[in-house]
XYZ file of C-alpha atoms in Angstrom:
449
model
C 0.026 -0.003 -0.293
C 3.178 2.512 -0.190
C 5.594 3.395 -2.551
C 9.063 1.754 -2.532
C 12.448 2.205 -3.709
C 13.374 5.480 -5.653
C 9.822 6.671 -5.244
C 10.014 6.327 -1.492
C 9.107 9.900 -0.150
C 11.510 11.518 2.169
C 10.501 11.685 5.639
C 11.932 15.138 6.681
C 8.662 17.238 8.004
C 8.020 17.774 11.644
C 5.039 18.999 13.723
C 5.322 22.727 13.093
C 5.660 22.339 9.311
C 2.428 20.235 9.282
C 0.639 22.507 11.631
C 1.519 25.805 9.459
C 0.650 23.821 6.364
C -2.666 22.794 7.628
C -3.455 26.488 8.583
C -2.246 27.743 5.512
C -4.238 25.419 3.125
C -7.407 25.788 5.024
C -7.885 29.653 5.594
C -8.573 31.307 2.287
C -11.508 33.405 0.923
C -14.446 31.900 2.781
C -14.103 33.607 5.986
C -14.075 36.998 3.898
C -17.448 36.140 1.812
C -19.248 33.152 3.289
C -21.013 34.998 6.216
C -23.184 36.563 3.674
C -24.481 33.211 2.241
C -24.720 31.659 6.128
C -26.497 34.484 7.461
C -28.600 34.922 4.449
C -29.718 31.138 4.844
C -30.581 31.944 8.504
C -32.808 35.000 7.663
C -30.599 37.409 9.457
C -30.255 35.558 12.548
C -26.779 34.962 14.112
C -27.527 31.825 16.290
C -27.633 29.116 13.777
C -24.962 30.653 11.454
C -22.446 30.407 14.314
C -23.736 26.699 15.432
C -23.014 26.008 11.601
C -19.374 27.380 11.888
C -18.895 25.114 14.873
C -20.377 22.090 13.434
C -18.234 22.548 10.064
C -15.118 22.633 12.216
C -15.902 19.485 14.137
C -17.150 17.678 10.960
C -13.924 18.740 8.979
C -11.726 17.666 12.104
C -13.262 14.060 12.219
C -12.782 13.853 8.265
C -9.106 15.061 8.520
C -8.380 12.849 11.212
C -9.904 9.805 9.322
C -8.316 10.593 5.789
C -4.776 11.028 7.190
C -4.660 7.373 8.034
C -5.147 6.421 4.238
C -2.631 9.264 3.388
C -0.281 7.342 5.644
C -0.812 3.938 3.941
C -0.861 5.418 0.449
C 1.596 8.153 0.363
C 1.475 8.700 -3.385
C 1.070 11.614 -5.763
C -2.767 12.154 -6.504
C -4.258 12.427 -3.148
C -8.052 11.228 -3.031
C -8.090 10.008 -6.637
C -5.165 7.837 -5.805
C -6.802 6.548 -2.596
C -10.232 5.542 -4.024
C -8.028 4.149 -6.984
C -6.173 1.926 -4.747
C -9.151 0.992 -2.324
C -11.916 0.522 -4.753
C -10.526 0.002 -8.196
C -10.021 1.885 -11.518
C -13.737 2.819 -12.499
C -14.145 4.663 -9.111
C -10.705 5.986 -9.278
C -11.622 7.401 -12.459
C -14.939 8.655 -11.574
C -13.188 10.488 -8.800
C -10.686 11.938 -11.035
C -13.468 12.999 -13.565
C -15.417 14.933 -10.981
C -12.358 16.618 -9.486
C -11.223 17.869 -12.916
C -14.556 18.596 -14.539
C -16.256 19.966 -11.595
C -14.710 20.255 -8.081
C -11.271 21.679 -8.960
C -12.782 24.013 -12.037
C -15.821 24.769 -10.292
C -14.071 26.205 -7.045
C -11.733 27.946 -9.329
C -14.638 29.761 -10.999
C -16.102 30.279 -7.435
C -12.751 31.837 -6.250
C -12.558 33.875 -9.539
C -16.184 35.300 -9.200
C -15.374 36.364 -5.559
C -12.344 37.967 -6.826
C -14.570 39.836 -9.503
C -17.051 40.950 -7.000
C -14.487 42.358 -4.584
C -12.377 43.817 -7.377
C -15.444 45.423 -8.979
C -16.584 46.817 -5.638
C -13.213 48.630 -5.282
C -13.678 49.943 -8.800
C -16.905 51.537 -7.777
C -19.022 49.278 -9.850
C -22.795 48.392 -8.209
C -23.058 45.226 -6.396
C -25.654 44.004 -8.914
C -23.560 45.002 -11.945
C -22.942 41.509 -13.547
C -20.488 42.017 -16.396
C -17.474 43.723 -14.490
C -17.412 40.923 -11.741
C -17.591 38.450 -14.555
C -15.101 39.834 -16.746
C -12.591 40.671 -14.104
C -13.168 37.011 -12.825
C -12.399 35.555 -16.167
C -9.590 38.055 -17.166
C -7.590 37.212 -13.721
C -8.083 33.438 -14.202
C -6.410 34.034 -17.719
C -3.608 36.167 -16.279
C -2.874 33.268 -13.835
C -2.782 30.909 -16.360
C -0.209 32.769 -18.398
C 1.768 33.355 -14.957
C 1.412 29.613 -14.017
C 2.858 28.587 -17.497
C 6.082 30.117 -16.396
C 6.748 27.504 -13.791
C 6.141 26.353 -10.297
C 8.475 29.085 -8.816
C 6.392 31.745 -10.250
C 3.282 30.313 -8.601
C 5.202 30.039 -5.500
C 5.999 33.473 -5.259
C 2.339 34.532 -5.945
C 1.632 32.403 -2.944
C 4.142 34.101 -0.676
C 2.747 37.227 -1.486
C -0.731 36.398 -0.971
C -0.142 34.604 2.452
C 0.987 38.057 3.805
C -2.332 39.765 2.065
C -4.367 36.956 4.108
C -2.770 37.937 7.169
C -3.287 41.575 7.223
C -7.119 42.040 6.923
C -7.518 39.113 9.396
C -5.424 40.565 12.134
C -6.656 44.364 11.456
C -10.442 43.509 11.568
C -10.073 41.227 14.772
C -7.713 43.682 16.529
C -9.943 46.675 15.923
C -13.608 45.477 15.989
C -13.950 44.945 19.630
C -13.010 48.409 20.393
C -14.580 50.307 17.693
C -17.703 48.152 17.173
C -20.928 49.142 18.800
C -21.654 45.614 19.823
C -24.491 43.173 18.740
C -25.931 40.008 19.768
C -24.117 36.795 18.354
C -26.121 34.180 19.279
C -29.904 35.237 19.282
C -31.937 34.993 17.625
C -31.456 31.520 16.398
C -33.319 31.691 13.076
C -35.249 34.285 11.309
C -39.016 34.130 11.393
C -40.944 31.734 8.862
C -37.935 29.577 7.962
C -37.525 25.943 7.842
C -34.996 25.102 10.544
C -33.518 21.880 8.531
C -33.384 23.754 5.165
C -31.605 26.742 7.034
C -29.002 24.843 8.667
C -28.182 22.666 5.521
C -27.526 25.681 3.580
C -25.400 27.425 6.134
C -23.617 24.119 6.831
C -22.681 23.826 3.245
C -21.432 27.444 2.995
C -19.297 26.896 6.315
C -17.682 23.612 4.835
C -16.578 25.309 1.682
C -14.861 27.733 3.942
C -12.977 24.616 5.664
C -11.911 23.032 2.474
C -8.434 22.240 2.015
C -8.168 20.047 4.982
C -8.031 16.820 2.521
C -4.865 17.821 1.067
C -2.935 17.992 4.251
C -3.138 14.188 4.487
C -0.846 14.121 1.555
C 2.200 15.150 3.632
C 1.876 12.073 5.818
C 4.329 10.125 3.626
C 7.118 12.894 4.338
C 6.691 13.269 8.203
C 9.280 12.025 10.355
C 6.878 10.915 13.091
C 3.473 11.015 11.365
C 1.666 8.869 14.099
C 2.373 11.281 16.764
C 2.674 14.685 14.985
C -0.048 14.122 12.334
C -3.083 13.849 14.503
C -1.767 16.605 16.941
C -1.177 18.873 13.778
C -4.759 18.093 12.719
C -6.330 18.816 15.889
C -4.711 21.860 16.904
C -4.729 23.317 13.156
C -8.400 22.710 12.516
C -9.074 23.944 16.101
C -7.003 27.256 15.529
C -8.909 27.550 12.177
C -12.193 27.138 13.632
C -11.455 29.682 16.429
C -10.300 32.011 13.976
C -13.435 31.747 11.973
C -15.702 32.036 15.083
C -13.778 35.068 16.266
C -13.685 36.761 13.090
C -17.563 36.371 12.696
C -18.082 37.580 16.168
C -15.868 40.699 15.150
C -18.279 40.918 11.918
C -21.362 40.757 13.952
C -19.791 43.382 16.754
C -19.652 46.074 14.154
C -22.500 44.963 11.556
C -25.883 42.771 12.688
C -26.331 39.506 10.939
C -29.550 40.832 9.339
C -27.446 43.409 7.486
C -24.475 41.106 6.819
C -26.774 38.842 5.105
C -27.414 41.761 2.347
C -23.790 42.294 1.275
C -21.557 39.930 -0.796
C -18.479 41.783 0.684
C -19.104 41.625 4.241
C -15.481 41.796 5.352
C -14.805 45.001 3.047
C -18.117 46.490 4.404
C -17.089 45.830 8.070
C -13.647 47.438 7.192
C -15.261 50.567 6.004
C -17.129 51.141 9.152
C -14.103 50.624 11.271
C -11.721 52.381 9.177
C -13.473 54.629 6.886
C -13.622 54.511 3.136
C -9.825 54.933 2.673
C -9.031 52.496 5.497
C -11.519 50.251 4.358
C -10.127 50.179 0.855
C -6.526 49.354 2.290
C -8.128 46.277 4.160
C -9.985 45.434 0.888
C -6.978 45.336 -1.015
C -5.369 42.896 1.521
C -8.456 40.682 1.004
C -8.228 40.856 -2.791
C -4.492 39.861 -2.550
C -5.723 36.712 -0.294
C -8.412 35.819 -2.833
C -5.842 36.255 -5.686
C -3.275 33.885 -4.047
C -6.308 31.390 -3.425
C -7.254 31.534 -7.066
C -3.619 30.955 -7.987
C -3.422 27.951 -5.818
C -6.684 26.428 -7.486
C -5.402 27.257 -10.995
C -2.123 25.456 -9.946
C -3.703 22.345 -8.662
C -6.733 22.016 -10.756
C -4.224 21.812 -13.795
C -2.359 19.110 -12.056
C -5.198 17.393 -11.600
C -6.594 17.247 -15.024
C -3.013 16.258 -16.021
C -3.052 13.331 -13.820
C -6.517 12.304 -15.083
C -5.194 12.513 -18.735
C -2.404 10.363 -17.901
C -5.050 7.439 -17.681
C -5.589 7.968 -21.489
C -9.062 7.499 -20.826
C -10.557 11.090 -21.347
C -10.995 13.184 -24.752
C -7.693 14.636 -25.829
C -5.468 12.775 -23.305
C -2.227 13.118 -25.251
C -2.669 16.924 -25.686
C -3.664 17.471 -21.929
C -0.351 15.593 -20.899
C 1.918 17.664 -22.826
C 4.272 19.584 -20.381
C 5.965 23.132 -21.645
C 9.823 23.847 -21.153
C 8.997 25.238 -17.839
C 7.745 21.741 -16.737
C 4.315 22.979 -16.344
C 1.142 20.945 -17.787
C 0.561 24.035 -20.129
C -2.558 22.557 -21.982
C -4.266 21.306 -18.949
C -3.695 24.935 -17.397
C -5.478 26.468 -20.552
C -8.169 23.443 -19.983
C -9.114 24.762 -16.407
C -9.139 28.142 -17.667
C -11.761 27.525 -20.322
C -14.058 25.280 -18.120
C -13.723 27.484 -14.965
C -14.687 30.501 -17.373
C -17.569 28.932 -18.651
C -18.734 28.408 -14.833
C -17.802 32.166 -14.018
C -20.467 33.017 -16.328
C -23.046 32.082 -13.677
C -21.654 35.108 -11.737
C -22.748 33.169 -8.713
C -20.131 32.400 -6.013
C -22.256 30.547 -3.495
C -23.917 28.527 -6.097
C -20.529 27.389 -7.497
C -19.243 26.728 -3.844
C -22.314 24.614 -2.710
C -22.147 22.409 -6.237
C -18.559 21.920 -5.713
C -18.858 21.145 -1.824
C -21.769 18.806 -2.411
C -20.010 16.895 -5.127
C -16.584 16.330 -3.413
C -18.070 15.306 -0.246
C -19.676 12.217 -1.988
C -16.047 11.003 -2.509
C -14.863 12.028 0.972
C -17.451 9.581 2.250
C -15.887 7.210 0.217
C -12.469 7.869 1.544
C -13.814 7.727 5.086
C -15.299 4.374 4.610
C -11.952 3.119 2.998
C -10.130 3.305 6.539
C -12.925 0.775 7.547
C -12.568 -1.273 4.552
C -8.833 -1.426 4.601
C -8.665 -2.451 8.445
C -10.696 -5.561 7.406
C -8.921 -6.037 4.329
C -5.234 -5.423 5.187
C -5.429 -5.575 9.067
C -1.640 -6.104 9.273
C -0.582 -3.388 6.756
C 1.709 -0.793 8.040
C -0.076 2.224 9.141
C 2.141 5.215 10.080
C -0.867 6.885 11.560
C -4.034 5.464 12.969
C -7.139 7.482 13.335
C -7.725 7.932 16.973
C -10.864 6.414 18.847
C -11.635 3.997 15.884
C -14.128 3.448 14.739
C -15.999 6.265 16.480
C -14.151 8.949 14.392
C -14.402 7.587 10.909
C -18.232 6.794 11.584
C -19.019 10.430 12.561
C -17.157 11.521 9.308
C -19.338 9.114 7.220
C -22.415 10.041 8.973
C -21.944 13.769 9.045
C -20.648 13.466 5.227
C -24.085 11.452 4.471
C -26.229 13.977 6.304
C -24.473 16.915 4.032
C -25.213 14.970 0.831
C -28.740 13.922 1.714
C -29.612 17.385 2.965
C -28.332 18.959 -0.088
C -30.381 16.782 -2.379
C -33.499 17.590 -0.085
C -32.824 21.469 -0.127
C -31.099 22.211 -3.507
C -32.372 19.308 -5.686
C -31.949 21.096 -9.054
C -28.198 22.178 -8.392
C -27.453 18.461 -6.876
C -28.947 16.744 -9.937
C -26.851 19.198 -11.994
C -23.699 17.957 -10.155
C -24.738 14.232 -10.474
C -25.575 14.675 -13.987
C -22.010 15.944 -14.682
C -20.689 12.988 -12.524
C -22.572 10.592 -14.545
C -21.225 11.700 -17.736
C -18.059 10.063 -16.629
C -19.515 6.709 -16.946
C -19.990 6.407 -20.734
C -16.410 8.078 -21.376
C -14.900 5.475 -18.986
C -16.765 2.662 -20.879
C -15.631 3.788 -24.129
C -11.956 3.932 -23.646
C -12.200 0.677 -21.350
C -13.812 -1.051 -24.353
C -11.289 0.640 -26.972
C -8.387 -0.533 -24.760
C -9.447 -4.167 -24.379
C -10.027 -4.207 -28.145
C -6.426 -3.104 -28.809
C -5.092 -5.737 -26.299
C -6.989 -8.459 -28.452
C -5.431 -7.108 -31.493
C -2.001 -7.369 -30.476
């Protein structure tokens, strides 16, 4: 279940690197923009929204602690696609890669691009309901980053380093000042707005909060490079996701301390609006630029990883234009895969809907998260003596919490957002005839040898 020989990963990473990696991968655009969707779902009531942040953190922690066991057993490139391929076989592995490339990665890229467009258009003085400025800015910025990424991984790394600083400025500034200058508003009551279905409201709020926590699945991939994953990885995961949860909760309390939930639900740029109240128009613009830099870095990260997801899927030779998408330019970059990501994400950008795209992406990826969580139980039964550098604590309780929580997310989304859920499932099912065609083609070629 692990690489060997020259492909063995070097075990050089310790607890501190694991902890900072987790926090860095998870904290992104969601904390700056998702309060709008969450408090919109609760009808402008803060209580259920704050509960959604807490539950999303706990569910993410259970998922991360569970998936990390498989990451330690299968420390290979490809992450979840590789895990599901090795545990369940090539068909489900292909379907995971198909959804990852055709919807999750590209849809998430588009979502981050749209939110960059929303924030950028607002800074430029365009009205919030003006469609074309935000969409054109979203597509143009994605195209610019596609060009930059074609210069190589080092260029992408420089952008990420700059964005990390941009991420910290608005977080620290808003938290530090809001409690001194804010007027103070209730952050726990009322629980829910009038005449709303509690189940539907919580489902929508939880889905929005889960996107803000997204990124934890990737942290398990460092297990194979850790010096002591059995001891350090669970500790880093627990402390890292706890820290992120606290940051998110404190940040939301800071927002609510300045602007009440029934007003936050009306703005797609809550962090920017709070900063304008705290620092005035000019100071607010400074913080908004920090937010924009952070989102820019997040978008760059998605363009980078989405291109490599498509490139990995193309190497199976089971999708159209596989040979073209496998090509690497002189800088070692999967150039055609990068442009594929730009084209598909640009089409998604045309919706102009950040929350629609994030809900759809989150819903679809959680279907495969559940398979990954169950994979821990399956491997415990089929490979009881396999080497496990790290074992999920409190087995099987933590995996079952992750599975049941994930199932609740999927089922509630189908019930509350049936049309969007079916659209996502439809895109996923398109992968089946593609897989069948290339499998038949491959078998025919083998018979003709």
